[in-house]
Short mmCIF file of C-alpha atoms in Angstrom, two decimals:
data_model
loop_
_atom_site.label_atom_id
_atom_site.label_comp_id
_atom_site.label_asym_id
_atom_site.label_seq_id
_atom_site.Cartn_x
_atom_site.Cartn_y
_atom_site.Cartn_z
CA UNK Y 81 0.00 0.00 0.00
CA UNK Y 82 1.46 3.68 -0.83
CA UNK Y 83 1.59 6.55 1.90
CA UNK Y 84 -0.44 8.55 -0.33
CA UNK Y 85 -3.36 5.45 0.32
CA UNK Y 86 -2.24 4.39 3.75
CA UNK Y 87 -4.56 5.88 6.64
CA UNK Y 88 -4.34 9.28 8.16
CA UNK Y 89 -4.64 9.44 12.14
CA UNK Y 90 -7.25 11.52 11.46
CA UNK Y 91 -9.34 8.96 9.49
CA UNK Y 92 -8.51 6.39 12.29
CA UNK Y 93 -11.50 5.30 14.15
CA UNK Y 94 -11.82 5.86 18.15
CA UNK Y 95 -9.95 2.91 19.90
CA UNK Y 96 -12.72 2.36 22.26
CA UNK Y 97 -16.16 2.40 20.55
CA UNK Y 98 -17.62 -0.38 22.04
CA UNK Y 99 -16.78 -3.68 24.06
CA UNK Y 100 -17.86 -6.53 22.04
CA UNK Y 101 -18.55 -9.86 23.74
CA UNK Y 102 -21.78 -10.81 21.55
CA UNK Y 103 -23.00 -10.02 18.00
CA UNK Y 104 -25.36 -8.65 17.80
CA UNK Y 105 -25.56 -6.80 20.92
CA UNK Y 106 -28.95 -6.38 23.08
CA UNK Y 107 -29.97 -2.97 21.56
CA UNK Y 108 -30.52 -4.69 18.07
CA UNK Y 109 -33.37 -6.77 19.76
CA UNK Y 110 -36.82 -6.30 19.38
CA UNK Y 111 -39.75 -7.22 21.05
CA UNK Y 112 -41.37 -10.32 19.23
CA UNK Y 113 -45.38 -9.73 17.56
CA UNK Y 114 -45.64 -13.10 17.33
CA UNK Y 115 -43.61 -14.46 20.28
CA UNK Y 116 -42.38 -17.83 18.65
CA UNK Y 117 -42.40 -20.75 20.69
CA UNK Y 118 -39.08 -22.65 22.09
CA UNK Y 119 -39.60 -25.75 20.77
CA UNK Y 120 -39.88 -25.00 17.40
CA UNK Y 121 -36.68 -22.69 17.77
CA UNK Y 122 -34.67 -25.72 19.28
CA UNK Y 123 -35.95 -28.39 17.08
CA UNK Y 124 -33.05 -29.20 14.63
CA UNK Y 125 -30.55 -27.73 16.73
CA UNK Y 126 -27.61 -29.40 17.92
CA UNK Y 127 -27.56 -29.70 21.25
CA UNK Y 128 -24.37 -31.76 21.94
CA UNK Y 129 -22.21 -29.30 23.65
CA UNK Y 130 -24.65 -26.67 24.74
CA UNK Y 131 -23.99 -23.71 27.58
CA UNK Y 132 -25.69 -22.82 30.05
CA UNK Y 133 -25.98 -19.36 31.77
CA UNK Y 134 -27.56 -18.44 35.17
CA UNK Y 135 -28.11 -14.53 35.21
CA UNK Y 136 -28.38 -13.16 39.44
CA UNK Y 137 -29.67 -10.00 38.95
CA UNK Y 138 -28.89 -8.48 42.36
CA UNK Y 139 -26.10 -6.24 43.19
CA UNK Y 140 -25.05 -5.04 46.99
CA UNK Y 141 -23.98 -1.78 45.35
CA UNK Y 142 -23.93 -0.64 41.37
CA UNK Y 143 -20.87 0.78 40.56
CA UNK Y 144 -20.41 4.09 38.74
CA UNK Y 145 -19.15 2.81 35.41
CA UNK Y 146 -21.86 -0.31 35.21
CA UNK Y 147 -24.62 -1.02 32.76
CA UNK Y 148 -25.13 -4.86 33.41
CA UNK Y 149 -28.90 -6.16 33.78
CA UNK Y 150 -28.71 -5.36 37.57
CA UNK Y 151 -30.65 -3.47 40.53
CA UNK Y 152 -29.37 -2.63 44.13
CA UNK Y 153 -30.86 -5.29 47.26
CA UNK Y 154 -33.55 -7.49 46.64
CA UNK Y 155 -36.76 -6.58 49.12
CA UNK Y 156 -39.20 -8.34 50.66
CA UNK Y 157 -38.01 -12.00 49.47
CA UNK Y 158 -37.36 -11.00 45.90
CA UNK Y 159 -34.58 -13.32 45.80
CA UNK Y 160 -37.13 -16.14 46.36
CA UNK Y 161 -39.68 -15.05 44.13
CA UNK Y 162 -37.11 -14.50 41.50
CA UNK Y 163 -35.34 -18.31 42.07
CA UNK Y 164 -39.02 -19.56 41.87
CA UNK Y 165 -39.22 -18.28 38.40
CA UNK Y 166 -36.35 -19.32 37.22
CA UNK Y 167 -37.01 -22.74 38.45
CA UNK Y 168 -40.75 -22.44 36.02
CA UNK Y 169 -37.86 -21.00 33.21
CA UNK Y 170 -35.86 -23.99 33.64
CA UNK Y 171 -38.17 -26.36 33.55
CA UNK Y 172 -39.76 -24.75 30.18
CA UNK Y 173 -36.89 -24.69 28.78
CA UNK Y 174 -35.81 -28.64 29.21
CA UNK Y 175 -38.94 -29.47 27.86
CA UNK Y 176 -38.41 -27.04 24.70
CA UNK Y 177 -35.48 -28.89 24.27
CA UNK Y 178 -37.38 -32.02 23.59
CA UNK Y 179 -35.18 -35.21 23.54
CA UNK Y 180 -35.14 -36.06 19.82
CA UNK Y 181 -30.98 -34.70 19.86
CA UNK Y 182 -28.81 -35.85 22.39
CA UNK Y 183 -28.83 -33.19 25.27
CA UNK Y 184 -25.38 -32.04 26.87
CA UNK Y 185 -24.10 -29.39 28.40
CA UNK Y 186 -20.11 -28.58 27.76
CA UNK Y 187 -19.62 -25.73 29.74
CA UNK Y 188 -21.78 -23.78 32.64
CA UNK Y 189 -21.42 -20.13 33.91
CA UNK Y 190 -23.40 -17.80 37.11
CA UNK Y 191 -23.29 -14.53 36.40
CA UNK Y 192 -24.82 -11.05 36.86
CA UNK Y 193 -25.05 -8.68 38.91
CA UNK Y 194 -23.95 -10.63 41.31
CA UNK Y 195 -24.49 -14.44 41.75
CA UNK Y 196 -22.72 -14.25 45.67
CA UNK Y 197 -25.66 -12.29 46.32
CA UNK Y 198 -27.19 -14.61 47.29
CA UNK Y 199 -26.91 -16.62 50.18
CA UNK Y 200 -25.44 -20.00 50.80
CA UNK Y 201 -28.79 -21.42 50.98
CA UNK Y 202 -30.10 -19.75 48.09
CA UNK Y 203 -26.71 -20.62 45.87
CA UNK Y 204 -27.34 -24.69 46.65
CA UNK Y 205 -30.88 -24.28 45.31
CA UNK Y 206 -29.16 -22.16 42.30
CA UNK Y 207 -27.00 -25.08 41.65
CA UNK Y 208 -29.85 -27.53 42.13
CA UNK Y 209 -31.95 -25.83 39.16
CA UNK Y 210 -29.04 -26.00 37.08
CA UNK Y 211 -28.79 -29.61 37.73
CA UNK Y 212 -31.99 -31.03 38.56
CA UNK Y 213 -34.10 -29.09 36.11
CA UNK Y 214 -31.88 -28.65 32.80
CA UNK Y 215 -29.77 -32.11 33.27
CA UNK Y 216 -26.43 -30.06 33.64
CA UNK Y 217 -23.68 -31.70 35.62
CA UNK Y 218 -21.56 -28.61 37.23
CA UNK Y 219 -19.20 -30.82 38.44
CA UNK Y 220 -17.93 -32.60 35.56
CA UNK Y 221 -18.14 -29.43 33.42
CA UNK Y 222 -16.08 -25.94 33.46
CA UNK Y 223 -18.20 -23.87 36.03
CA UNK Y 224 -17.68 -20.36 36.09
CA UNK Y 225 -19.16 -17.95 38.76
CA UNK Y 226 -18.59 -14.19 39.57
CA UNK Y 227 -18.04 -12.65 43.21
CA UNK Y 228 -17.60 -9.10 44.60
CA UNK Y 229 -15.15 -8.24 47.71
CA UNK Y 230 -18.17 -8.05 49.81
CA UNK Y 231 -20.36 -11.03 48.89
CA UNK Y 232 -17.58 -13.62 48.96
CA UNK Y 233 -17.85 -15.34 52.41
CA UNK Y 234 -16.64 -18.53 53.28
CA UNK Y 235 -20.15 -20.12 53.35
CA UNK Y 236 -20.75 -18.80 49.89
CA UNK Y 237 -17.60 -20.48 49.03
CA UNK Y 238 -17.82 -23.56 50.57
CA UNK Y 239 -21.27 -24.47 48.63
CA UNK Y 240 -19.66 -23.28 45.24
CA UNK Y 241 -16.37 -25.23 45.49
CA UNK Y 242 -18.56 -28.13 47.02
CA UNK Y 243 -20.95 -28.33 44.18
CA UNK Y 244 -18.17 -28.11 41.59
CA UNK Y 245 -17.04 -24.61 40.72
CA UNK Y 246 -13.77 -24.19 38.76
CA UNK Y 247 -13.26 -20.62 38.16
CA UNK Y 248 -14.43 -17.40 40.72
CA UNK Y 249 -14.02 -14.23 38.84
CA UNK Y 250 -13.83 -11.09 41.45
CA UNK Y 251 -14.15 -7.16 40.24
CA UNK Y 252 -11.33 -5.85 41.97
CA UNK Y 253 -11.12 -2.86 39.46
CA UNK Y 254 -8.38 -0.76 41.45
CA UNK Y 255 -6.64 -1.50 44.72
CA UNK Y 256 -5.83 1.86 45.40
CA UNK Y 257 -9.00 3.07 47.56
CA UNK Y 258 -8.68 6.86 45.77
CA UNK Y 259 -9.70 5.17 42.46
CA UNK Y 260 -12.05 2.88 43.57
CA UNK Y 261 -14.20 6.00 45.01
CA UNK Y 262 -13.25 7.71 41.43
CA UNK Y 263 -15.52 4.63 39.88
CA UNK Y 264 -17.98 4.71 42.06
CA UNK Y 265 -17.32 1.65 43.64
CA UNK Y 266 -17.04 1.62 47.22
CA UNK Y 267 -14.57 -0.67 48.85
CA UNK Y 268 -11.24 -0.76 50.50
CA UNK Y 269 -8.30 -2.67 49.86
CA UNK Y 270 -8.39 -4.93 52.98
CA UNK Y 271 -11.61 -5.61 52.02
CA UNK Y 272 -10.65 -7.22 48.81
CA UNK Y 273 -7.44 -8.65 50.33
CA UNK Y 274 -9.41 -10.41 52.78
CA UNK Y 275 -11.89 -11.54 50.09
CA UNK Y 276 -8.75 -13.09 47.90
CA UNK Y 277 -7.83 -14.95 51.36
CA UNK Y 278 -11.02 -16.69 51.29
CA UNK Y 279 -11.14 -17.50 47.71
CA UNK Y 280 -7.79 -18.69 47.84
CA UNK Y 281 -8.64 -21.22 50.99
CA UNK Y 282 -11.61 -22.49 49.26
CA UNK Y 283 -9.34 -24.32 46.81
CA UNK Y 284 -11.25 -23.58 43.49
CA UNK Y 285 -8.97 -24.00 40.82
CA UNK Y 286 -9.09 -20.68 38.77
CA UNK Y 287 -8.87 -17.37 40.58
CA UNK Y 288 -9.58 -14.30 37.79
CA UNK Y 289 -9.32 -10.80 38.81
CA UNK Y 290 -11.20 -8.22 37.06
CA UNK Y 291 -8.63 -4.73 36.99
CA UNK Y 292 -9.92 -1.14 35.48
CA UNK Y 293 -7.95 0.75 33.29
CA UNK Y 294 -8.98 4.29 32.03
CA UNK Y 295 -9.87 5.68 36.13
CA UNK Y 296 -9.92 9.67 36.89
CA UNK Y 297 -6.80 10.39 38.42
CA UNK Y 298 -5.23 6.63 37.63
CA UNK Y 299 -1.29 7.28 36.60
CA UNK Y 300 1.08 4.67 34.98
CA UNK Y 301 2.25 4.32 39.04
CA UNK Y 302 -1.02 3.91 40.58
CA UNK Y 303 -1.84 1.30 37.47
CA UNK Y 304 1.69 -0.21 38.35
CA UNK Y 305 0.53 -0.65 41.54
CA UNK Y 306 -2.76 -2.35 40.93
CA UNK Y 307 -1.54 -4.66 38.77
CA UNK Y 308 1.76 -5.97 41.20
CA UNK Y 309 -1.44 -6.29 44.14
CA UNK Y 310 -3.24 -8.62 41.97
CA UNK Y 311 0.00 -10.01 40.72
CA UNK Y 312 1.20 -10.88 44.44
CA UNK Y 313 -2.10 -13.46 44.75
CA UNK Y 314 -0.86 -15.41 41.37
CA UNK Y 315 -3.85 -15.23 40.06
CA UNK Y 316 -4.52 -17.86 36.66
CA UNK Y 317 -6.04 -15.15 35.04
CA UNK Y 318 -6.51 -11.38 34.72
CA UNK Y 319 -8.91 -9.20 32.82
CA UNK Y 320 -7.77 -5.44 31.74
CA UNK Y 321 -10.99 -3.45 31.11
CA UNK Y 322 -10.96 -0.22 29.46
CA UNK Y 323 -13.43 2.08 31.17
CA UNK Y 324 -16.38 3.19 29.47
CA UNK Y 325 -18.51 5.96 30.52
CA UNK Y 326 -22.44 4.80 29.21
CA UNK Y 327 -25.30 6.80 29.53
CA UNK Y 328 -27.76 6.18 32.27
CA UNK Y 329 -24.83 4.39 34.48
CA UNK Y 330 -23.53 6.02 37.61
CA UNK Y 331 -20.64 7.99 35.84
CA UNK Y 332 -22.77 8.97 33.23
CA UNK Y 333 -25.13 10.48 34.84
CA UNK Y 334 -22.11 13.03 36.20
CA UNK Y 335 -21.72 14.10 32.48
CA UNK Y 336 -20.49 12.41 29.15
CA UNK Y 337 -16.78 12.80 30.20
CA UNK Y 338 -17.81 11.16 33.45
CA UNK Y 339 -16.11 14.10 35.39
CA UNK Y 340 -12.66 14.25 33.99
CA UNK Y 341 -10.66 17.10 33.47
CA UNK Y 342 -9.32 15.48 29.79
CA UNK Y 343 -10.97 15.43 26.66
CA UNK Y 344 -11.85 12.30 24.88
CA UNK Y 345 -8.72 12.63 22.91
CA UNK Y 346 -6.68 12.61 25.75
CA UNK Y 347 -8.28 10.26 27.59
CA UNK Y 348 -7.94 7.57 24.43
CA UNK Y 349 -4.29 8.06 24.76
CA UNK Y 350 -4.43 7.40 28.27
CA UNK Y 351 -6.19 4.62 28.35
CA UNK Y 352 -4.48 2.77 25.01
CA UNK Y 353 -0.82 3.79 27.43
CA UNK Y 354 -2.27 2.24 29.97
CA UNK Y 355 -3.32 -0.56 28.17
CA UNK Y 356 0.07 -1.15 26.79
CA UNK Y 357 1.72 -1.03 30.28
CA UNK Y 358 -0.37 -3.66 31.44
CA UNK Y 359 0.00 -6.12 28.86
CA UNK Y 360 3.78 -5.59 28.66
CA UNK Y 361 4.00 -5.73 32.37
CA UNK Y 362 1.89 -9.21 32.47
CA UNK Y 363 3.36 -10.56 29.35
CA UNK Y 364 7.21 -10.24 30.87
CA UNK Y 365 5.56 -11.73 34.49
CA UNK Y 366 4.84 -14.65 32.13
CA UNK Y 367 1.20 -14.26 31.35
CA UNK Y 368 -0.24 -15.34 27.66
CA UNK Y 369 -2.32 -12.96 26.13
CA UNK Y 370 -5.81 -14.72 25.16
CA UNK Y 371 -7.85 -11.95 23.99
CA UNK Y 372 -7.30 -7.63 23.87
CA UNK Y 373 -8.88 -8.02 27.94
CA UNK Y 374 -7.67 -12.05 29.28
CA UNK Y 375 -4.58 -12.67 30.11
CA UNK Y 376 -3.37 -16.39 31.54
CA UNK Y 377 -1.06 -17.71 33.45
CA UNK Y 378 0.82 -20.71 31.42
CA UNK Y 379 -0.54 -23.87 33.06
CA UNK Y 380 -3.65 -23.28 34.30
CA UNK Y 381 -6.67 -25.53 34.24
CA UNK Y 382 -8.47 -25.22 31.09
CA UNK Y 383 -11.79 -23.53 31.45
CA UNK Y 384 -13.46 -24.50 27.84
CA UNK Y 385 -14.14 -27.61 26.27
CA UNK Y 386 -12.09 -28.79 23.86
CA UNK Y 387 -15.40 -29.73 21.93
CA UNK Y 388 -17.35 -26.49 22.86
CA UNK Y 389 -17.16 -23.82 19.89
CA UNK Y 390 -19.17 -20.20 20.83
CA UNK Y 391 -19.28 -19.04 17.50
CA UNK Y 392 -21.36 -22.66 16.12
CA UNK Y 393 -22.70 -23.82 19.62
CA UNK Y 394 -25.96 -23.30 21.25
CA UNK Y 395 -26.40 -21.21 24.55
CA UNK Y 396 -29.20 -21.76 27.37
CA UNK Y 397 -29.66 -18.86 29.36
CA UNK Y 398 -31.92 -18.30 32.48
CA UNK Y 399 -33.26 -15.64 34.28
CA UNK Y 400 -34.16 -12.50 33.00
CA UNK Y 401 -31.03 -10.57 31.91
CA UNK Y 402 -29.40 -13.99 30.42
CA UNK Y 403 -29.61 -14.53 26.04
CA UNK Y 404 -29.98 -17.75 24.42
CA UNK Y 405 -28.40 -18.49 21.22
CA UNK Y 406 -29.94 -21.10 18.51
CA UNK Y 407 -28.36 -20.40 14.88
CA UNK Y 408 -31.00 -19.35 13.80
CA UNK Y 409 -32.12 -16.79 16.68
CA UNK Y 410 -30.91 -15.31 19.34
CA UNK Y 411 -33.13 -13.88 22.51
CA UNK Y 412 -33.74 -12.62 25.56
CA UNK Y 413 -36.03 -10.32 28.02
CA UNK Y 414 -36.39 -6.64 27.57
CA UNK Y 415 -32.97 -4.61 28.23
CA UNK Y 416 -32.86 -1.50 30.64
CA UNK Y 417 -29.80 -0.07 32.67
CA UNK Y 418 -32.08 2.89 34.45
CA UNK Y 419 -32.92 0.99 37.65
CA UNK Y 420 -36.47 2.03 37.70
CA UNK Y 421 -36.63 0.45 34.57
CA UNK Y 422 -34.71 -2.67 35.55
CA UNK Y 423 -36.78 -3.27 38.52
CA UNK Y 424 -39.83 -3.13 36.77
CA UNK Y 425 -38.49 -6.19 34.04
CA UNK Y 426 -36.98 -8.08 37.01
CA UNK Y 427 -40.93 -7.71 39.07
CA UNK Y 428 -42.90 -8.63 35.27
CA UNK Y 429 -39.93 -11.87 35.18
CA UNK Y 430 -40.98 -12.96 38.88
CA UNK Y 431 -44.56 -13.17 38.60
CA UNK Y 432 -44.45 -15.22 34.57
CA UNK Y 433 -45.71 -18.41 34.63
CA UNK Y 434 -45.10 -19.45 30.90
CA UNK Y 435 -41.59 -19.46 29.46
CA UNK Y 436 -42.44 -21.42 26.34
CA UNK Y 437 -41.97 -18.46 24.29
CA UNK Y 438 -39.25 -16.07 23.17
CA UNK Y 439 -40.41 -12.48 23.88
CA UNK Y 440 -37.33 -10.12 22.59
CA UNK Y 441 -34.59 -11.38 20.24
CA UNK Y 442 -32.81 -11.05 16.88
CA UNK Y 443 -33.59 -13.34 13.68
CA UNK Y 444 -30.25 -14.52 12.94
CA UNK Y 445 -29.64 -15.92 9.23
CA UNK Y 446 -28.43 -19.48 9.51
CA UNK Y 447 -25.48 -19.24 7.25
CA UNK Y 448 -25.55 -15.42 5.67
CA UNK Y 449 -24.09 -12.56 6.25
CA UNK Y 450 -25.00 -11.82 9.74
CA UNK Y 451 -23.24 -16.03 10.69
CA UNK Y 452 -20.52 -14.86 8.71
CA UNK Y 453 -20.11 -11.79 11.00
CA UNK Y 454 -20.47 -13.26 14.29
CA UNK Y 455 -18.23 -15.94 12.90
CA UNK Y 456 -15.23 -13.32 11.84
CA UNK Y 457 -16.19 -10.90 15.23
CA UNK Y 458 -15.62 -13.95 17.69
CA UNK Y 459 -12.72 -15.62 16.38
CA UNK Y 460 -10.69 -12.56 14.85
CA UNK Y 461 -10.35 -10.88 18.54
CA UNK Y 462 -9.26 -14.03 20.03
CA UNK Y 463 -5.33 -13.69 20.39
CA UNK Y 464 -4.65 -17.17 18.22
CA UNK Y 465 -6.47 -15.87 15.18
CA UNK Y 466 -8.76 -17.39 12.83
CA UNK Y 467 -8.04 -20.50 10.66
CA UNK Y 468 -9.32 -19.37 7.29
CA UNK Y 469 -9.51 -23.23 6.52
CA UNK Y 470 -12.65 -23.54 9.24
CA UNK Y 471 -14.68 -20.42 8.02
CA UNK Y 472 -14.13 -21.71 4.50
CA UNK Y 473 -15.74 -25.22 5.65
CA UNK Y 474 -18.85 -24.06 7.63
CA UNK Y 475 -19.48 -20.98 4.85
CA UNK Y 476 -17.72 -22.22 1.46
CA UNK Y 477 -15.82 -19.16 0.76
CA UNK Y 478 -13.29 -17.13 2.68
CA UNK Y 479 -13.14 -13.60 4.73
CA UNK Y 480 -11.35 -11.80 2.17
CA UNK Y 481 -13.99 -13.00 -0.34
CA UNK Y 482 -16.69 -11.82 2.12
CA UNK Y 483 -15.35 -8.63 4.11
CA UNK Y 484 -12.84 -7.45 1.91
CA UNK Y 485 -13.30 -3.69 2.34
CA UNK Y 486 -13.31 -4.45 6.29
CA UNK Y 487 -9.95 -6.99 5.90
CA UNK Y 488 -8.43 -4.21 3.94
CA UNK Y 489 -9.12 -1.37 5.98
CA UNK Y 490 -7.36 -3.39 8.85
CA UNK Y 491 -4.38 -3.90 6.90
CA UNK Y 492 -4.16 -0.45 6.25
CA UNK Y 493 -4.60 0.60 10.11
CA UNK Y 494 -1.95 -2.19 10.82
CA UNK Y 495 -3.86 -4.43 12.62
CA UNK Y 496 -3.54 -7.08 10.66
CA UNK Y 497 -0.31 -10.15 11.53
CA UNK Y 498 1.50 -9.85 8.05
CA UNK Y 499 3.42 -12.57 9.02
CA UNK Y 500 0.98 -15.56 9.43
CA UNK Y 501 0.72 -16.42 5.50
CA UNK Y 502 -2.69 -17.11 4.37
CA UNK Y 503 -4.04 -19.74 6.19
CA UNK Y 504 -4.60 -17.77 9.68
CA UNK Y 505 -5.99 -14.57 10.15
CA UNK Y 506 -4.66 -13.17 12.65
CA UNK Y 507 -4.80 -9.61 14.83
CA UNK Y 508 -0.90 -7.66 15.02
CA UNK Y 509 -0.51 -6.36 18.86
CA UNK Y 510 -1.73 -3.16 17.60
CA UNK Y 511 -4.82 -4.53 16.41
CA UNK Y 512 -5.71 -6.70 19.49
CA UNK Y 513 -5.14 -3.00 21.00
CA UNK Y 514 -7.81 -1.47 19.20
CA UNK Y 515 -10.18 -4.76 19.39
CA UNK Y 516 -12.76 -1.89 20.72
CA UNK Y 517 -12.55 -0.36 16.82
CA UNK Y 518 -12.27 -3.61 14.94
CA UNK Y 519 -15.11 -5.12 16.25
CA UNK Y 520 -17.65 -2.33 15.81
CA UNK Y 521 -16.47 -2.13 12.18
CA UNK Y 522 -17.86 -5.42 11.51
CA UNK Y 523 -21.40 -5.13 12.69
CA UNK Y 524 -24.02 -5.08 9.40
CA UNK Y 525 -25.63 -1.61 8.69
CA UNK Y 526 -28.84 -3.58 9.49
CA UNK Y 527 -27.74 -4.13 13.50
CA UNK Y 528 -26.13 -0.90 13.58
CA UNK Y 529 -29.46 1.17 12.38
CA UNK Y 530 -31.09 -1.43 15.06
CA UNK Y 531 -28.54 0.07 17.54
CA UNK Y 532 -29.07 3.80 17.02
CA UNK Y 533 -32.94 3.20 16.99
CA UNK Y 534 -33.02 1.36 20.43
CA UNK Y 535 -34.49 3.88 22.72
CA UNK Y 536 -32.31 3.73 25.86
CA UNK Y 537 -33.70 2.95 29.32
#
């Protein structure tokens, strides 16, 4: 490519547009006018190596920079009401499944809010839905749940590790109290020492600590810091976030800049220094980089199945901020972050009585254009690339054929690894750096109208 074709700064997108863990995201669903039922959604489907997700959506506190499917405390038993539903959700679902396929589940996952929320009573009958009512065995599959300083007690704990958890995940976010308050989150730093302690004694076999990136008032030092604290517990992985500052969340309610003195600018080259100091820093610790946000420490237990793909394999989620995933649509419940809002989905969840139905989704196209994107989006921002070889298989033609004008723009920002030949696509350190960019760039102009038309809440 000549200079007079190559890129201009100025033409360069943001670096952080948007975190992309799904395709499409929740704002390009839409309520169903003719709800279509489960069973007929499933039937077909392969349902060898399935996952399953258990949303919590209870929080002890919501911090500043959040806009997960979450509300603050749960009232008058509303953490019974809302495990009696998911039980009825459960159930409905295993029967949509039917038993035509054979049923298995590869790889299970708690999340939230907070699933430590809830008590240690309440987490055994969690783990008895999962089991009892879908068929899932949590303790001969990967079984990932997410904790908070606060919520992770020994009791907790004990019932988790007992009942065959082998990953906790804990938002950390800063260990330097001054930047926790800065995002709205607040904790102290014995707190969350005391909180590794326990995790730690309870023996389960992958500790992951969540770290923020991007804080007002965080330096290179005070980052420095944060990540040698996390270091010093050896954790077998670590996830970097980028802060975002969203509308209706904590932070942005303070203003779009989320009270900083820097402009956006500014703050991008912050954060992407940051961001480089970090992964330098845990790559020479001896950390592999997995994605632009995991990092792993070499010999760890393996916490996917070998057999388990999440661009071609189905998803089971319950409770009412979870998605499910068939290939041929994906759904959900109605999506809020404005807690009056939330509060008022989580109540209209607890008192259903028929799940049979999907109520909000996205009509995904078997094998078009929108497969082909969640296909490129999922594998292209893992650090190991894509073999071309596989998307050629499942879609008969390759991702230069298909995306060329995307693949080419990529090349041009440098983002692409020149050096891999032609059999693996693969993302250069500088485009793993600005996964925030890439994957944006690949969403259709059908879910990105979808986006800007979702009226938020």
């Amino acid at each position: 490519m000549t200079d007079q074709h190559r890129p201009t700064d100025r033409h360069r997108p943001r670096p952080y547009e948007s975190y992309v863990y799904a395709y499409p995201h929740k704002t390009a669903y839409r309520e169903f006018p003719d709800p279509p039922a489960l069973a007929d959604e499933w039937a077909g489907e392969r349902k060898d190596a399935l996952s399953l997700y258990l949303h919590i959506p209870f929080c002890e506190v919501r911090c500043g920079f959040c806009n997960l499917f979450t509300r603050i405390g749960a009232p008058d038993e509303l953490t019974t009401r809302y495990l009696d539903a998911l039980d009825r959700q459960a159930v409905a679902v295993r029967d949509a499944l039917g038993d035509s396929e054979p049923l298995r589940f590869a790889a299970a996952a708690f999340g939230g809010g907070t699933p430590t929320f809830l008590d240690a009573g309440e987490l055994e009958r969690l783990c008895d839905i999962a089991e009892k009512r879908t068929g899932a065995d949590l303790r001969a599959v990967p079984l990932s749940v997410e904790t908070s300083p606060s919520t992770a007690t020994a009791d907790r704990l004990a019932v988790l590790a007992d009942r065959g958890a082998t990953r906790l995940s804990i938002g950390v976010q800063s260990f330097v109290d001054a930047e926790a308050r800065a995002a709205v989150r607040p904790q102290r730093r014995a707190e969350v020492e005391a909180a590794l302690g326990r995790i730690r004694d309870a023996r389960i076999p992958v500790l992951n600590i969540d770290l923020i990136y991007g804080i007002d008032g965080q330096t290179e030092r005070s980052w420095r810091h944060s990540l040698d604290a996390a270091l010093a517990w050896r954790p077998e992985e670590l996830y970097l976030y980028p802060l975002y500052v969203r509308p209706l969340t904590g932070l942005g309610r303070t203003g779009g800049d989320g009270g900083r003195e820097e402009d956006d600018t500014a703050w991008d080259e912050r954060r992407l220094r940051l961001y480089r100091q970090g992964r330098d820093h845990l790559l020479a610790e001896g950390y592999e980089q997995v994605s632009m946000r995991m990092f792993r420490r070499p010999g760890s237990p393996a916490q996917g199945p070998d057999d388990h793909a999440c661009q071609t394999d189905g998803m089971i989620g319950l409770g009412c901020g979870a998605r499910s995933y068939t290939s041929r649509l994906h759904y959900s419940f109605d999506y809020a972050v404005e807690m009056r809002e939330i509060r008022t989905i989580i109540d209209t969840y607890t008192e259903t009585q028929d799940f049979s139905r999907a109520l909000v989704g996205h009509r995904m196209d078997g094998d078009g254009d929108e497969a082909r994107r969640r296909h490129l989006l999922q594998s292209l921002l893992q650090a190991q690339g894509m073999e071309t070889a596989d998307y050629r298989a499942r879609f008969g033609s390759g991702p230069a054929d298909d995306f060329p004008g995307e693949l080419a723009r990529f090349e041009a920002y440098g983002w692409l690894d020149g050096s891999t030949g032609p059999g693996l696509l693969r993302l250069s350190p500088e485009g793993l750096a600005h996964s925030d960019a890439l994957g944006p760039a690949l969403f259709s102009p059908a879910v990105r109208a979808a986006m800007a038309a979702y009226a938020l809440k």
